[in-house]
mmCIF file of C-alpha atoms and ligand atoms in Angstrom:
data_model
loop_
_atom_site.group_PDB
_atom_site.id
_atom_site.type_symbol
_atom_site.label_atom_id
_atom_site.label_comp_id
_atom_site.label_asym_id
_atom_site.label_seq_id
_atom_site.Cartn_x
_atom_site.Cartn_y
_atom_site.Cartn_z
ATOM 1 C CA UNK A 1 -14.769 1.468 -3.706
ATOM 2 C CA UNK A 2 -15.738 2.088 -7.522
ATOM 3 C CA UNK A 3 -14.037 -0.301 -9.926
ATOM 4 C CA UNK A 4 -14.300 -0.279 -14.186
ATOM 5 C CA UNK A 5 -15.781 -3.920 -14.548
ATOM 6 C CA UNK A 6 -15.272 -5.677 -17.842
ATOM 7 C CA UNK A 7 -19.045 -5.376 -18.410
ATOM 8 C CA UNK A 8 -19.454 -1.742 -17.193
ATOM 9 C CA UNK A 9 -16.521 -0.922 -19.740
ATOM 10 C CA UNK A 10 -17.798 -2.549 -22.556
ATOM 11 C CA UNK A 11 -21.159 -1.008 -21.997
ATOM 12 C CA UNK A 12 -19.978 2.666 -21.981
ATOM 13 C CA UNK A 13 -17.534 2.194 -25.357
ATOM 14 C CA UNK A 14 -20.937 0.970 -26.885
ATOM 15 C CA UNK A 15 -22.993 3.606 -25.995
ATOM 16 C CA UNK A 16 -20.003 6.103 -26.266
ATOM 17 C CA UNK A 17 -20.002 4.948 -29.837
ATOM 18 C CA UNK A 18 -23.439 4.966 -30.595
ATOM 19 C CA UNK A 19 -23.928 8.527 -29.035
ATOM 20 C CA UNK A 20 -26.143 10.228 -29.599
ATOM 21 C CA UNK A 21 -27.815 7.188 -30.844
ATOM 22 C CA UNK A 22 -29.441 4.503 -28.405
ATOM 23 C CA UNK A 23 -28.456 0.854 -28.258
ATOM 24 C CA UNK A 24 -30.969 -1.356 -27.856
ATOM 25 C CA UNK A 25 -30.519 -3.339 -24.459
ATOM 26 C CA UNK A 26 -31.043 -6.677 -26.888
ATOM 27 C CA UNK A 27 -28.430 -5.810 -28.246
ATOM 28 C CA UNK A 28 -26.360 -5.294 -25.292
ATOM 29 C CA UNK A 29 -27.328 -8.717 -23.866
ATOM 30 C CA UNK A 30 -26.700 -10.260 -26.771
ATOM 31 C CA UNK A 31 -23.021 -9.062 -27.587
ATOM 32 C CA UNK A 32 -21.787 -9.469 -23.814
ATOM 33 C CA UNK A 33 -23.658 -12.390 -23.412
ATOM 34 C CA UNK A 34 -25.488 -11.641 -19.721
ATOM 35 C CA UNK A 35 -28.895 -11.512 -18.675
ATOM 36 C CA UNK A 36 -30.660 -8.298 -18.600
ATOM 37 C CA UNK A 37 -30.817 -7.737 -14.934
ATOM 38 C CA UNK A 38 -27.211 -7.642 -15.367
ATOM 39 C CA UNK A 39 -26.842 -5.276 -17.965
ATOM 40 C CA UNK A 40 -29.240 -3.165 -15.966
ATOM 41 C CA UNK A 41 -27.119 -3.460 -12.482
ATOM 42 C CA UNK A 42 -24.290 -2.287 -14.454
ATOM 43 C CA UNK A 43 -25.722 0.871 -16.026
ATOM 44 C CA UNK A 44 -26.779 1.531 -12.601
ATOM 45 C CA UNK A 45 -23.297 1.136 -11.323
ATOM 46 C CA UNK A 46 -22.287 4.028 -14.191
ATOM 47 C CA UNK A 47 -24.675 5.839 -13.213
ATOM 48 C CA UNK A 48 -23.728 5.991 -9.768
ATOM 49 C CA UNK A 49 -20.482 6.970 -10.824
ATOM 50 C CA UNK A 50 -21.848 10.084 -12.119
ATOM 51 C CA UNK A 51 -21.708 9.525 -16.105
ATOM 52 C CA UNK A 52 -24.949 10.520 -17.837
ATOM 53 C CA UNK A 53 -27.047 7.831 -19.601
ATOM 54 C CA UNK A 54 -30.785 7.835 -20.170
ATOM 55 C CA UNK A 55 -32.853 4.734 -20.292
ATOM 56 C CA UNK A 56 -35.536 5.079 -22.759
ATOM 57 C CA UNK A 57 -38.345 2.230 -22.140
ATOM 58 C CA UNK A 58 -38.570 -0.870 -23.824
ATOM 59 C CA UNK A 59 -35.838 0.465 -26.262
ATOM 60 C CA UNK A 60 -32.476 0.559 -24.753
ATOM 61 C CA UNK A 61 -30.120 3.632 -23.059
ATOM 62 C CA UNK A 62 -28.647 6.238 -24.659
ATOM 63 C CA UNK A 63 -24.861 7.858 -23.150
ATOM 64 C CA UNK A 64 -25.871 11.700 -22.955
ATOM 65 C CA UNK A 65 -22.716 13.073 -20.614
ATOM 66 C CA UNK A 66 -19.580 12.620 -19.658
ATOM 67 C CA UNK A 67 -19.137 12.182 -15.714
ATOM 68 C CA UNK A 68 -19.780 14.659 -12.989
ATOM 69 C CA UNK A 69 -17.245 13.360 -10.739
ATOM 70 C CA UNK A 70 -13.739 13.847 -12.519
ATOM 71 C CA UNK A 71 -12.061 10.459 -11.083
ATOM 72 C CA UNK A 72 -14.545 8.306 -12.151
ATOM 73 C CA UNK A 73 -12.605 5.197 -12.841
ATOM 74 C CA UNK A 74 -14.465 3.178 -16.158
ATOM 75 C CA UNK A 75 -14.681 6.866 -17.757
ATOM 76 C CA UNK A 76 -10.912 6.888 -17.144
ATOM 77 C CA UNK A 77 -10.340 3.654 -18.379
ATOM 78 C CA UNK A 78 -12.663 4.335 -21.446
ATOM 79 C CA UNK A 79 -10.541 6.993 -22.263
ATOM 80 C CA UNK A 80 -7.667 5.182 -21.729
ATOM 81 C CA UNK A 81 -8.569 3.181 -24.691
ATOM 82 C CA UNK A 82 -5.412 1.610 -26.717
ATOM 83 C CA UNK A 83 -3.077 3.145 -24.016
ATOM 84 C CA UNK A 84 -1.132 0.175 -22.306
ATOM 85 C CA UNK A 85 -1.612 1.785 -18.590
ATOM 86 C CA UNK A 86 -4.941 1.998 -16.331
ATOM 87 C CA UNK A 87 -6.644 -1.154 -16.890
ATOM 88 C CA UNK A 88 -8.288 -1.428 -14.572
ATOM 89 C CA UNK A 89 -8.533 1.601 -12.631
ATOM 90 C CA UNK A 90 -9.596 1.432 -8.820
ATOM 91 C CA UNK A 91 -11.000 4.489 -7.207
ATOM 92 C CA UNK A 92 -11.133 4.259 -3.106
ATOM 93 C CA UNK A 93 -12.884 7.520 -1.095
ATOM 94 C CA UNK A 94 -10.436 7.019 1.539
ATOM 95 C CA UNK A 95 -7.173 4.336 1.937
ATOM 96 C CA UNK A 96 -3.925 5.061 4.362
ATOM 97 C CA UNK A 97 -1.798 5.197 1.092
ATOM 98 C CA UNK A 98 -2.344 3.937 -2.907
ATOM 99 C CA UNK A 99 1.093 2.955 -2.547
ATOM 100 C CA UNK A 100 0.272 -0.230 -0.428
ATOM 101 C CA UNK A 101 -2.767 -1.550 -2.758
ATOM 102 C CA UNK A 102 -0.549 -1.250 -5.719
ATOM 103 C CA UNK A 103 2.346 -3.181 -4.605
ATOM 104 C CA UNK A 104 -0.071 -6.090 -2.754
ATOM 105 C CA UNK A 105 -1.748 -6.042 -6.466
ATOM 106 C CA UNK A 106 1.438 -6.676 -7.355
ATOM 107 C CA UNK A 107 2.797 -9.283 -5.007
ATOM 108 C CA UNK A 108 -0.284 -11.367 -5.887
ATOM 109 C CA UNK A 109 0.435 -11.091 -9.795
ATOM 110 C CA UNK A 110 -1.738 -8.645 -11.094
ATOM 111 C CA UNK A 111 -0.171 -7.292 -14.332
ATOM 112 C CA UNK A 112 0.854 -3.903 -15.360
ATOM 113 C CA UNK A 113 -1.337 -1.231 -16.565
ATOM 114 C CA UNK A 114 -3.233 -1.068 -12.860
ATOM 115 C CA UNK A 115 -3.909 2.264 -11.825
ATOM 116 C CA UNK A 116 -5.005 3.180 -7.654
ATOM 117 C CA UNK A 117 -6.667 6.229 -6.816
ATOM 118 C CA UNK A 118 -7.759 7.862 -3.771
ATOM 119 C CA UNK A 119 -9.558 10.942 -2.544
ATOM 120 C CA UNK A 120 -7.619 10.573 0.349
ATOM 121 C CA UNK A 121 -4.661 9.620 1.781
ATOM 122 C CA UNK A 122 -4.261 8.554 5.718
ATOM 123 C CA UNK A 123 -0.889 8.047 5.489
ATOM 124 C CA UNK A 124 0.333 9.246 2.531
ATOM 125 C CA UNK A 125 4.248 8.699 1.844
ATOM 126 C CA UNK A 126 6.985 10.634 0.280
ATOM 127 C CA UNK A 127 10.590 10.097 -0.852
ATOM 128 C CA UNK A 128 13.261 9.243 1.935
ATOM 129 C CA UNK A 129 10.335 8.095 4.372
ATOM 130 C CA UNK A 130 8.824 11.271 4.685
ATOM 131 C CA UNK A 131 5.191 11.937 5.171
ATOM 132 C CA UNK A 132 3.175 13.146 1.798
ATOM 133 C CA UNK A 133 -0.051 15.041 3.453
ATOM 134 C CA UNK A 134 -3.264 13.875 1.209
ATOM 135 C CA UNK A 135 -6.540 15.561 2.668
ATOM 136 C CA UNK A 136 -9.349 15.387 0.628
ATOM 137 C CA UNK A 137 -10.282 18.530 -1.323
ATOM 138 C CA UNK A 138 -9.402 17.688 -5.166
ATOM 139 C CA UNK A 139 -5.546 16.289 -5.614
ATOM 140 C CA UNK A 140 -4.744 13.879 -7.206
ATOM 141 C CA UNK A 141 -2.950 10.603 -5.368
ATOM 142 C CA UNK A 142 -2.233 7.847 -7.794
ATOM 143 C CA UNK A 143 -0.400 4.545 -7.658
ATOM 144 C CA UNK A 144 0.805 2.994 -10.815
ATOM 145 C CA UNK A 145 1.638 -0.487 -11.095
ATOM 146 C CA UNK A 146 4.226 -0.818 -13.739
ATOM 147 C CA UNK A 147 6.443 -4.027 -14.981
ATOM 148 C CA UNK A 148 9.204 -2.588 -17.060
ATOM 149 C CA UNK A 149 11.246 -5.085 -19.072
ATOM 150 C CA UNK A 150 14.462 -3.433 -18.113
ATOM 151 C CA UNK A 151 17.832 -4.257 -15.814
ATOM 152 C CA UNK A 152 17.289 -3.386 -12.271
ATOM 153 C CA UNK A 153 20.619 -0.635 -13.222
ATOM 154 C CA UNK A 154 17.975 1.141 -15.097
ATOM 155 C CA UNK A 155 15.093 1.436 -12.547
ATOM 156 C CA UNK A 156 15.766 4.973 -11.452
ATOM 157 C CA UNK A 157 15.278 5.829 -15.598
ATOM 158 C CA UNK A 158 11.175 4.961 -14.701
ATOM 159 C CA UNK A 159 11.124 8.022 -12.350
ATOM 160 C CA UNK A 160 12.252 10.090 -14.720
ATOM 161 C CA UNK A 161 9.706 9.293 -17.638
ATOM 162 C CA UNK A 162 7.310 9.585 -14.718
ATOM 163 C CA UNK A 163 8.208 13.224 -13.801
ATOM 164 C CA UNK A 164 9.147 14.409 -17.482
ATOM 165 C CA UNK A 165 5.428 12.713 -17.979
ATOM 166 C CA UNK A 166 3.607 14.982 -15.307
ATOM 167 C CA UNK A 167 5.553 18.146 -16.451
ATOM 168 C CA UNK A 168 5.146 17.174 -20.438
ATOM 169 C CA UNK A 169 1.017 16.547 -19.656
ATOM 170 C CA UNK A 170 0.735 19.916 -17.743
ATOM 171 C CA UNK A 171 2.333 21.883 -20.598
ATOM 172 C CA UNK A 172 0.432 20.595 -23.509
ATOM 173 C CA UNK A 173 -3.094 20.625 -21.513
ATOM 174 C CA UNK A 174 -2.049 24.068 -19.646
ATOM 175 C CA UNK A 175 0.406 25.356 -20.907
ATOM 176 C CA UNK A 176 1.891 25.499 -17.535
ATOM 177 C CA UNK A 177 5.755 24.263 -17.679
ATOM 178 C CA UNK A 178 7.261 23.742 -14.470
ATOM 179 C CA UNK A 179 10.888 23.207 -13.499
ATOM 180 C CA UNK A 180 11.779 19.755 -13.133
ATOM 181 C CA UNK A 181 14.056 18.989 -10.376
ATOM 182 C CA UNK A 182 16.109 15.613 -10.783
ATOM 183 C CA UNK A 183 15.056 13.833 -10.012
ATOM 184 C CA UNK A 184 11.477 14.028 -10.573
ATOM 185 C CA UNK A 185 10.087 16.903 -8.444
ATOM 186 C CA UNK A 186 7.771 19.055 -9.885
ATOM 187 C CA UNK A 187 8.275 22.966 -8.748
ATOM 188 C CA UNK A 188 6.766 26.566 -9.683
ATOM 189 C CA UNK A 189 8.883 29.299 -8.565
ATOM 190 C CA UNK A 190 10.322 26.945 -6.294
ATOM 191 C CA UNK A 191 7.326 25.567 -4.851
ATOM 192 C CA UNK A 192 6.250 21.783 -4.753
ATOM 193 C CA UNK A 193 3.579 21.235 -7.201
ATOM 194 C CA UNK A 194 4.246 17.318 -7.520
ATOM 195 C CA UNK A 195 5.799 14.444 -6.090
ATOM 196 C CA UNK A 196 6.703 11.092 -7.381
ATOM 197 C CA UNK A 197 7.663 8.195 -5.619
ATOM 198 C CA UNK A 198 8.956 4.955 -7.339
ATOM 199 C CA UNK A 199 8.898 1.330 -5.304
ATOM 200 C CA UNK A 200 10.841 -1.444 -6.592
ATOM 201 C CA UNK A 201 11.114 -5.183 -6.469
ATOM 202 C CA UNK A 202 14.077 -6.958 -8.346
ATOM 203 C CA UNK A 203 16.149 -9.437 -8.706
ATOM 204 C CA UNK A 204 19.757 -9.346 -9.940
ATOM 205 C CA UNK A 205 18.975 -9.593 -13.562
ATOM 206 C CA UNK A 206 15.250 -8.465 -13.228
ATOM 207 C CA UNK A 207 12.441 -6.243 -12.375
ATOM 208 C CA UNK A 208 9.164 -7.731 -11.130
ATOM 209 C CA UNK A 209 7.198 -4.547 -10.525
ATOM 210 C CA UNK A 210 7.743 -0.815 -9.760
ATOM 211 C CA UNK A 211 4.823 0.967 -7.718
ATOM 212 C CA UNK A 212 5.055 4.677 -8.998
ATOM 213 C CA UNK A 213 2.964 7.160 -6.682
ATOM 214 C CA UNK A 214 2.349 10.596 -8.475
ATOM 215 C CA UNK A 215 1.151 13.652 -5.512
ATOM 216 C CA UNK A 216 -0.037 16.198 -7.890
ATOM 217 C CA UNK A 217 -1.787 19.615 -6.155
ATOM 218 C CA UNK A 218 -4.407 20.156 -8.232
ATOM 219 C CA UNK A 219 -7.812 21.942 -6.762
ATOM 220 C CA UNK A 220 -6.985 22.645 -2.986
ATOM 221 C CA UNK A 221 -5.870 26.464 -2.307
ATOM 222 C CA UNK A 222 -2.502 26.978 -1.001
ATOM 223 C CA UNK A 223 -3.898 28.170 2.283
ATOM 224 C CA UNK A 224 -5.355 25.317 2.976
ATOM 225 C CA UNK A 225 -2.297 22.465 1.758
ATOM 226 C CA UNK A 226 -0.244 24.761 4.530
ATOM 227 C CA UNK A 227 -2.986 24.507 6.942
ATOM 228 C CA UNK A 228 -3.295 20.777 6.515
ATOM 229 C CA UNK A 229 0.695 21.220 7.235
ATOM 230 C CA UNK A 230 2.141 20.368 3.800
ATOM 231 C CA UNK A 231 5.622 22.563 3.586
ATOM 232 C CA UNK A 232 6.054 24.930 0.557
ATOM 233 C CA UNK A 233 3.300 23.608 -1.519
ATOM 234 C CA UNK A 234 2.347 24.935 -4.476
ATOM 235 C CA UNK A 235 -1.311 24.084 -6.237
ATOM 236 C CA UNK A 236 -2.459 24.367 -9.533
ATOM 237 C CA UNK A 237 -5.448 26.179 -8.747
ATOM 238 C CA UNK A 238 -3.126 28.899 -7.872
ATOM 239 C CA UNK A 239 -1.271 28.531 -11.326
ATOM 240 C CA UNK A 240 -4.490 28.103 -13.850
ATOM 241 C CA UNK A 241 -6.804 30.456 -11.100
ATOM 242 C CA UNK A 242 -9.198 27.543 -12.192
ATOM 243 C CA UNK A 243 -10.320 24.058 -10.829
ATOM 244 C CA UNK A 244 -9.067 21.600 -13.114
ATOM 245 C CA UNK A 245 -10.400 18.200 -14.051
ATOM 246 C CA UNK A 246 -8.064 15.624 -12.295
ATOM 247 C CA UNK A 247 -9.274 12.842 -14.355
ATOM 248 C CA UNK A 248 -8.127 14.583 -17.648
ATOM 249 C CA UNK A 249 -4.636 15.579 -16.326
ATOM 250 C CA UNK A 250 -4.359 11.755 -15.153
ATOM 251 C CA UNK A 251 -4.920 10.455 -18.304
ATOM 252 C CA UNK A 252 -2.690 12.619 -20.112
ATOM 253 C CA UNK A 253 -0.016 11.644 -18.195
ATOM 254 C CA UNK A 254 -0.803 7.970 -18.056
ATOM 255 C CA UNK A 255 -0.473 8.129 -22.007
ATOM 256 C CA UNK A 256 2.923 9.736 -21.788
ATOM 257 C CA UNK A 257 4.204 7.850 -19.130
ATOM 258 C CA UNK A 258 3.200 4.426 -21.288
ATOM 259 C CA UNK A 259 5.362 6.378 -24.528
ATOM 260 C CA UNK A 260 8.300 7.179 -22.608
ATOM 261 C CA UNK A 261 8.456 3.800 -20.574
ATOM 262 C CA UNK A 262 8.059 2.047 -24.216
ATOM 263 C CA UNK A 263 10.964 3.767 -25.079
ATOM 264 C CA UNK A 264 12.927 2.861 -22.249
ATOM 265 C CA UNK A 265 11.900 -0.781 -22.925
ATOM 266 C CA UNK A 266 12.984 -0.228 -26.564
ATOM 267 C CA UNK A 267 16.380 -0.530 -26.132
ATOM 268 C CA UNK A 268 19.577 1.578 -26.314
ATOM 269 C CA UNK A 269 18.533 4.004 -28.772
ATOM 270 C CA UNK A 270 14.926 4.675 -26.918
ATOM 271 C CA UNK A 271 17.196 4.986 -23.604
ATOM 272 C CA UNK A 272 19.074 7.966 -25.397
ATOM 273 C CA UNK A 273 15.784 9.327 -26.470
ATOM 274 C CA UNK A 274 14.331 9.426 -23.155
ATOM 275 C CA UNK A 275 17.719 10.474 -21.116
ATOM 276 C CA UNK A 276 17.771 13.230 -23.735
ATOM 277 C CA UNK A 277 14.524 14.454 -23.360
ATOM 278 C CA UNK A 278 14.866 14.513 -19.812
ATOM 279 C CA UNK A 279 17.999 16.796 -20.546
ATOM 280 C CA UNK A 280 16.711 19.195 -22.592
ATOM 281 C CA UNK A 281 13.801 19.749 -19.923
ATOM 282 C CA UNK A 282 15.433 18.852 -16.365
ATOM 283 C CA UNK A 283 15.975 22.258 -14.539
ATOM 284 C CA UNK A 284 19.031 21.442 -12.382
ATOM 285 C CA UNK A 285 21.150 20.654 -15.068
ATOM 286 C CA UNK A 286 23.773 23.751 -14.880
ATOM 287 C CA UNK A 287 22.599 24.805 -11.446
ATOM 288 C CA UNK A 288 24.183 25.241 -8.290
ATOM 289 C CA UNK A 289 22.533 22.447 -5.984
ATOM 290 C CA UNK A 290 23.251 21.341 -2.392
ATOM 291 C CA UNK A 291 23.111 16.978 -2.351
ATOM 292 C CA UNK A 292 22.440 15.399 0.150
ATOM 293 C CA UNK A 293 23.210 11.605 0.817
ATOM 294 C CA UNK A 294 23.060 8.906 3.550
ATOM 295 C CA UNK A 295 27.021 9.954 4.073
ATOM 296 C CA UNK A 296 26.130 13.525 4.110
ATOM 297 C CA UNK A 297 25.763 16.674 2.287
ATOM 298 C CA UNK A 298 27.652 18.364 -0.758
ATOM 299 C CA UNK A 299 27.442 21.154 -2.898
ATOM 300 C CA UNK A 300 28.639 21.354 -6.427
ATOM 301 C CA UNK A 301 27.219 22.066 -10.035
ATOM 302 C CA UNK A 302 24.627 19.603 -11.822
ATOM 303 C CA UNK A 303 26.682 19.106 -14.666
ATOM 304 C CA UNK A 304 24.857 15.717 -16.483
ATOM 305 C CA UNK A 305 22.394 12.987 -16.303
ATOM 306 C CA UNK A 306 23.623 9.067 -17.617
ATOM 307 C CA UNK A 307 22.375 7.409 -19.174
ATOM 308 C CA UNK A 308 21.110 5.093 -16.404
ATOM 309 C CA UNK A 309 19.551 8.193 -14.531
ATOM 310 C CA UNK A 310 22.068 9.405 -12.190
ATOM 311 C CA UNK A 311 23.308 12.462 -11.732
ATOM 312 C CA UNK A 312 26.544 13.756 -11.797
ATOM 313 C CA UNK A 313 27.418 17.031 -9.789
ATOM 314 C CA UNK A 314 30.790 18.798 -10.415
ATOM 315 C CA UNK A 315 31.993 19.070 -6.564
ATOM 316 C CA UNK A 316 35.183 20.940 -6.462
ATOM 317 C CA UNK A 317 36.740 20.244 -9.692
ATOM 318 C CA UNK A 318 35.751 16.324 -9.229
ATOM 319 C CA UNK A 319 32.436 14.714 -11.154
ATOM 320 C CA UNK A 320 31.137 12.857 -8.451
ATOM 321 C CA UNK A 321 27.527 10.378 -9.523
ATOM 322 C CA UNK A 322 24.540 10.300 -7.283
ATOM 323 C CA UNK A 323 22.582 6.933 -8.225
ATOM 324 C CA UNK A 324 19.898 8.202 -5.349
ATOM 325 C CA UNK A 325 19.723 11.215 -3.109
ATOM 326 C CA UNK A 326 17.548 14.505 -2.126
ATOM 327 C CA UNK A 327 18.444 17.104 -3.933
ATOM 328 C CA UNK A 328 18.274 20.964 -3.565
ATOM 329 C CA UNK A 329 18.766 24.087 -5.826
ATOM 330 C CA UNK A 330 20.556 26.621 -3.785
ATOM 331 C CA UNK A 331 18.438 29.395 -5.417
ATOM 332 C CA UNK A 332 15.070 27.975 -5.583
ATOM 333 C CA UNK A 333 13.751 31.133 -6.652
ATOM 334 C CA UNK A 334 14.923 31.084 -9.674
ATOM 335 C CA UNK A 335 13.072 27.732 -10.328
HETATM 336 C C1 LIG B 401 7.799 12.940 -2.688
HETATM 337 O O1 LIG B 401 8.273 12.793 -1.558
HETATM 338 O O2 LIG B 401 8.007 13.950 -3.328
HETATM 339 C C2 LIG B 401 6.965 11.840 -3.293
HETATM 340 C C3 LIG B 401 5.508 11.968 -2.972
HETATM 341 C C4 LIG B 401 4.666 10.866 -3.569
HETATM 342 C C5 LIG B 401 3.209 10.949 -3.143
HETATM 343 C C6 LIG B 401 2.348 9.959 -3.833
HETATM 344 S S1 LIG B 401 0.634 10.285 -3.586
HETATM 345 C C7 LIG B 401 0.218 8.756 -4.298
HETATM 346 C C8 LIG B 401 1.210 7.750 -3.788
HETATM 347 N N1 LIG B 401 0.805 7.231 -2.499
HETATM 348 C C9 LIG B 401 1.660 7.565 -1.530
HETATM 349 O O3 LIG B 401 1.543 7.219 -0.341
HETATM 350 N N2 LIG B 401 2.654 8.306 -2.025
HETATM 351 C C10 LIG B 401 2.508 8.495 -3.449
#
């Protein structure tokens, strides 16, 4: 497990800051207030998370580069800097699903802004208690532990900032847009690139946490998601015919999900903002889509999204609102 300590953090914004100057290690001792061993187990610990930093003898360490390893988690949360979400950040090689170590974080009252990652997934879930397949090879699986101030009525609002989020980060690092799916799928020509999955406790008149798992196909080939038995994937290796660099994708998006959720906490007129934004960008507004439900399946026109997140399908002539259900576009292709 690699975790951004308070020391480790503080250490890297110093050098960070000083680069491509030293800092002497007095100094370093002196402003955190630890021993020198301790200083020097913690530049070790960077180290071992891949970010460059040379020691120069009897002088102090100098930060020369920027991490190897793309997830590495006080990197993230370094530049993550003045953004309300991924402090801290935990990184784990292998866990049966992010989803669980964010919501017993939360149980035991660990405040927003934590941030669970994972090279793997053993048991990775989806939406409506499906499986989400996580084999190693460079996606990203991350757990966000979130604690809007909003009425429970407005939960299903935080997976949409969370899906506008992804799709916003991927066009303005990429300039890959994808089509959004309400209500927060992620597709290229009809393809699953992303999946989000949001986890609430509440009480009547409050929320206590949301858990929100982001499944984003970043570096593993096509081939192999369908090999490892994933169903229609898509990857964005296959968009960008490049690797990409999960950590800067995930920090992109952490930054605009912390915007849009600050609108959503902002009251009535941020609500607007946000349900608007999701309008202009949400592909199965005007489309023909098939819903389905616990009390079975119709198929109408997406006409609207309210303003607490639902969607409302024209079904025959009648608007009928879906608060919650799995929804398809009849031509996918077109997506
Ligand atoms: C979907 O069904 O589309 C939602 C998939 C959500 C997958 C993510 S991966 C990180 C987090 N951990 C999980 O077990 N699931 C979510």
């Amino acid at each position: 497990m690699q975790k951004a300590s308070p020391n480790k953090l503080a250490i890297l914004n110093k050098l960070v800051t000083a680069a491509p100057g030293m800092v002497p290690s007095g100094e370093l001792v002196e402003s955190l207030n630890v021993s020198r061993q301790a200083i020097w187990k913690a530049i070790e610990s960077l180290r071992e998370e891949t970010i460059g930093i040379e020691s120069l003898p009897n002088r102090g360490y100098r930060f020369i580069a920027p991490p190897t390893f793309d997830l590495s988690p006080t990197w993230l949360e370094h530049r993550l800097k003045g953004t309300s979400l991924g402090h801290p950040i935990l990184f784990l090689e292998t866990v049966d699903s992010t989803q669980e170590i964010a919501k017993e974080a939360a149980r035991q009252g660990m405040p927003a802004g934590l941030v669970v990652l994972a090279e793997e997934q053993r048991a990775g879930r989806g939406r409506m208690g499906r499986t989400w397949l996580s084999p190693t090879g460079g996606n990203l699986y991350a757990s966000l532990l979130l604690r809007p101030r909003i009425s429970p009525m407005q939960i299903q609002l935080v997976n949409l900032a969370a899906g506008l989020a992804v799709q916003m980060a991927l066009e303005s690092l990429f300039r890959v847009r994808c089509s959004l799916k309400w209500p927060n799928d992620l597709l290229w020509k009809g393809r699953k690139l992303c999946g989000i999955l949001s986890e609430t406790a509440s009480e009547t008149d409050r929320v206590h946490f949301a858990v929100t798992g982001i499944g984003l196909n970043v570096n593993m080939s096509v081939r192999d998601l369908i090999t490892a038995g994933a169903e229609n994937p898509c990857s964005l290796i296959e968009i960008r015919n490049e690797t990409s660099n999960r950590g800067e994708i995930l920090v992109e998006i952490l930054r605009r999900i912390s915007e849009l959720i600050g609108l959503l906490e902002a009251g009535p007129e941020g609500v607007q903002r946000l349900v608007a934004l999701y309008r202009q960008r949400c592909s199965t507004l005007g489309k023909e889509v098939r819903v389905l439900t616990d009390s079975g399946t119709d198929y109408g026109i997406a006409e609207n999204i309210t303003q607490d997140g639902a969607l409302e399908v024209n079904v025959q002539g009648s608007l009928r609102v879906y608060t919650a259900a799995d929804v398809l576009h009849v031509r996918a292709s077109q997506d």
